[in-house]
GROMACS .gro file of C-alpha atoms in nm:
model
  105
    1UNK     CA    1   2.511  14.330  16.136
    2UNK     CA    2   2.806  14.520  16.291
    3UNK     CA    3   3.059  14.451  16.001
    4UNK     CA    4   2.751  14.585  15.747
    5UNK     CA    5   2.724  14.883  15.898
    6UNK     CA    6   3.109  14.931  15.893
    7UNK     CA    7   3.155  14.818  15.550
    8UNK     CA    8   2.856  15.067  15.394
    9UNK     CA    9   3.086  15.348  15.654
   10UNK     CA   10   3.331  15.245  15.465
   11UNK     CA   11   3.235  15.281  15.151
   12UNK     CA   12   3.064  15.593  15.175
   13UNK     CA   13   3.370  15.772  15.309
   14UNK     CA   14   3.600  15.607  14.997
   15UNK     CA   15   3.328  15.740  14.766
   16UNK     CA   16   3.343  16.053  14.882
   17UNK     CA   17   3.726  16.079  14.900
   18UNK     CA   18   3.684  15.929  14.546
   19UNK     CA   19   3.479  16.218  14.409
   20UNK     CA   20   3.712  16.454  14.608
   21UNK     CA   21   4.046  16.311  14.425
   22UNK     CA   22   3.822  16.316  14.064
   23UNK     CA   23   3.746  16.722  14.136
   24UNK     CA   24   4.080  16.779  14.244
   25UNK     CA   25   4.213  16.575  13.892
   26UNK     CA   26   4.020  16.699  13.671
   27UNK     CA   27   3.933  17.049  13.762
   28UNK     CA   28   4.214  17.157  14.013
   29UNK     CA   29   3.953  17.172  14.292
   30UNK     CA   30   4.032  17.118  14.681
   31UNK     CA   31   3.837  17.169  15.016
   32UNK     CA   32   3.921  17.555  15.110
   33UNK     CA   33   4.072  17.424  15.447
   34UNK     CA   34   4.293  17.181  15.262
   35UNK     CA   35   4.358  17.400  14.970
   36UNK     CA   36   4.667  17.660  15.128
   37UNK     CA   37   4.929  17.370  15.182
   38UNK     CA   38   4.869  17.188  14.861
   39UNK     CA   39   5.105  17.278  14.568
   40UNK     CA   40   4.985  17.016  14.280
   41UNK     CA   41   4.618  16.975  14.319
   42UNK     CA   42   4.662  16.690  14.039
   43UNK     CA   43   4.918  16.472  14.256
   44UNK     CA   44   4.688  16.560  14.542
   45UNK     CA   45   4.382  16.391  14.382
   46UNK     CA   46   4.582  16.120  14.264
   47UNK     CA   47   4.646  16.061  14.628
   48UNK     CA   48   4.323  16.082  14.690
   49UNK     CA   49   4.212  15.787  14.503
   50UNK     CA   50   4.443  15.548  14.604
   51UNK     CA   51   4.330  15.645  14.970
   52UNK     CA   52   3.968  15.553  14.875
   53UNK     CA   53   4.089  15.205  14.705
   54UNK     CA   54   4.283  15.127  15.013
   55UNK     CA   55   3.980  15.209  15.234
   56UNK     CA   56   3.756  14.966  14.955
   57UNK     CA   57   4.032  14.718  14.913
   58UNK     CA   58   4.067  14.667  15.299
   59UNK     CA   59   3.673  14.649  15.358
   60UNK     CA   60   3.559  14.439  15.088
   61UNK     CA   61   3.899  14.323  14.955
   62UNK     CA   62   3.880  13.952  15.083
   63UNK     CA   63   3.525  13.905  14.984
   64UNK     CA   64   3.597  13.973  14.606
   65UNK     CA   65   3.913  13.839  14.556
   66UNK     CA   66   3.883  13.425  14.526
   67UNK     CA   67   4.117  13.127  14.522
   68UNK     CA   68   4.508  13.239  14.604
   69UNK     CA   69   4.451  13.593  14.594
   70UNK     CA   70   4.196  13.537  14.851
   71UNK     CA   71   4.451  13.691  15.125
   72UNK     CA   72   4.555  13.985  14.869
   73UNK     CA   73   4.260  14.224  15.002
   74UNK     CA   74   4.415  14.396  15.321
   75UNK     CA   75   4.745  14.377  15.226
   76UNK     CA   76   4.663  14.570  14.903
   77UNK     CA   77   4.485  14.793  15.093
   78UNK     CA   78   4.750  14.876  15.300
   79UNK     CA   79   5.011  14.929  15.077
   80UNK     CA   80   4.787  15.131  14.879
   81UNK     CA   81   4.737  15.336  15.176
   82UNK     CA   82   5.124  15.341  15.200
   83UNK     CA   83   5.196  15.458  14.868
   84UNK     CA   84   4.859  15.746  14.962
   85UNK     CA   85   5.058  15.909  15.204
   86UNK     CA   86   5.373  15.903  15.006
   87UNK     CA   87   5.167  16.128  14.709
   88UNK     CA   88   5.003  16.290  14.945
   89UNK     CA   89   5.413  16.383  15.098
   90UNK     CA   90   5.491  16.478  14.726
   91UNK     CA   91   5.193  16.715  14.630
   92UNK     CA   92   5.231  16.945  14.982
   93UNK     CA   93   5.432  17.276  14.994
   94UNK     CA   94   5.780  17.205  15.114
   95UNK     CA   95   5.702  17.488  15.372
   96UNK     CA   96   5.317  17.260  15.462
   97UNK     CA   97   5.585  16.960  15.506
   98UNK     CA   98   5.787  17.102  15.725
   99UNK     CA   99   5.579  17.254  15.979
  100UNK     CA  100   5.365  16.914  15.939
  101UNK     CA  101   5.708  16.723  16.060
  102UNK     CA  102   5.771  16.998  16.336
  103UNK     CA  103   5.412  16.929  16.508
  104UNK     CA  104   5.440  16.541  16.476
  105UNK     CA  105   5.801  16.538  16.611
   0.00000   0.00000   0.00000
């Protein structure tokens, strides 16, 4: 019953970071609190999306995929989440990048 609950978690948070990357895609729209570092809203969205088919990939990845690609699920998801943060790198203000690097260092 656990794993349910986490799954349906889990894919209410990619469906909302799914409808998040679609605004910010289509229309150019962002969270206000996310919106000052972000230089390409499009990129950003794009980043989005493959952040909320990691998060679906990894959760229900090895029930949908059969046969061989059985163990494909949460390795997809995590390169998907991989490639996420390298958009995600790519669509920030060089000045939002740096400062991010100076408080993780």
């Amino acid at each position: 019953m656990f794993f349910v609950c986490l799954t349906a978690l889990d894919a209410l948070a990619a469906l909302v970071t799914a409808v998040l990357g679609i605004a910010a895609i289509t229309r150019g729209w962002m969270l206000p609190k996310v919106r000052p570092g972000i230089a390409r809203p499009r990129l950003y969205g794009c980043g989005a999306l493959l952040f909320a088919f990691g998060l679906c990939e990894m959760a229900i990845g090895p029930e949908v995929f059969t046969g061989p690609f059985h163990v494909l699920g949460r390795p997809l998801g995590f390169l998907a989440w991989l490639l996420c943060a390298r958009v995600d790198r790519a669509s920030r203000l060089p000045k939002a990048a740096d400062s991010r690097n100076l408080a993780t260092s």
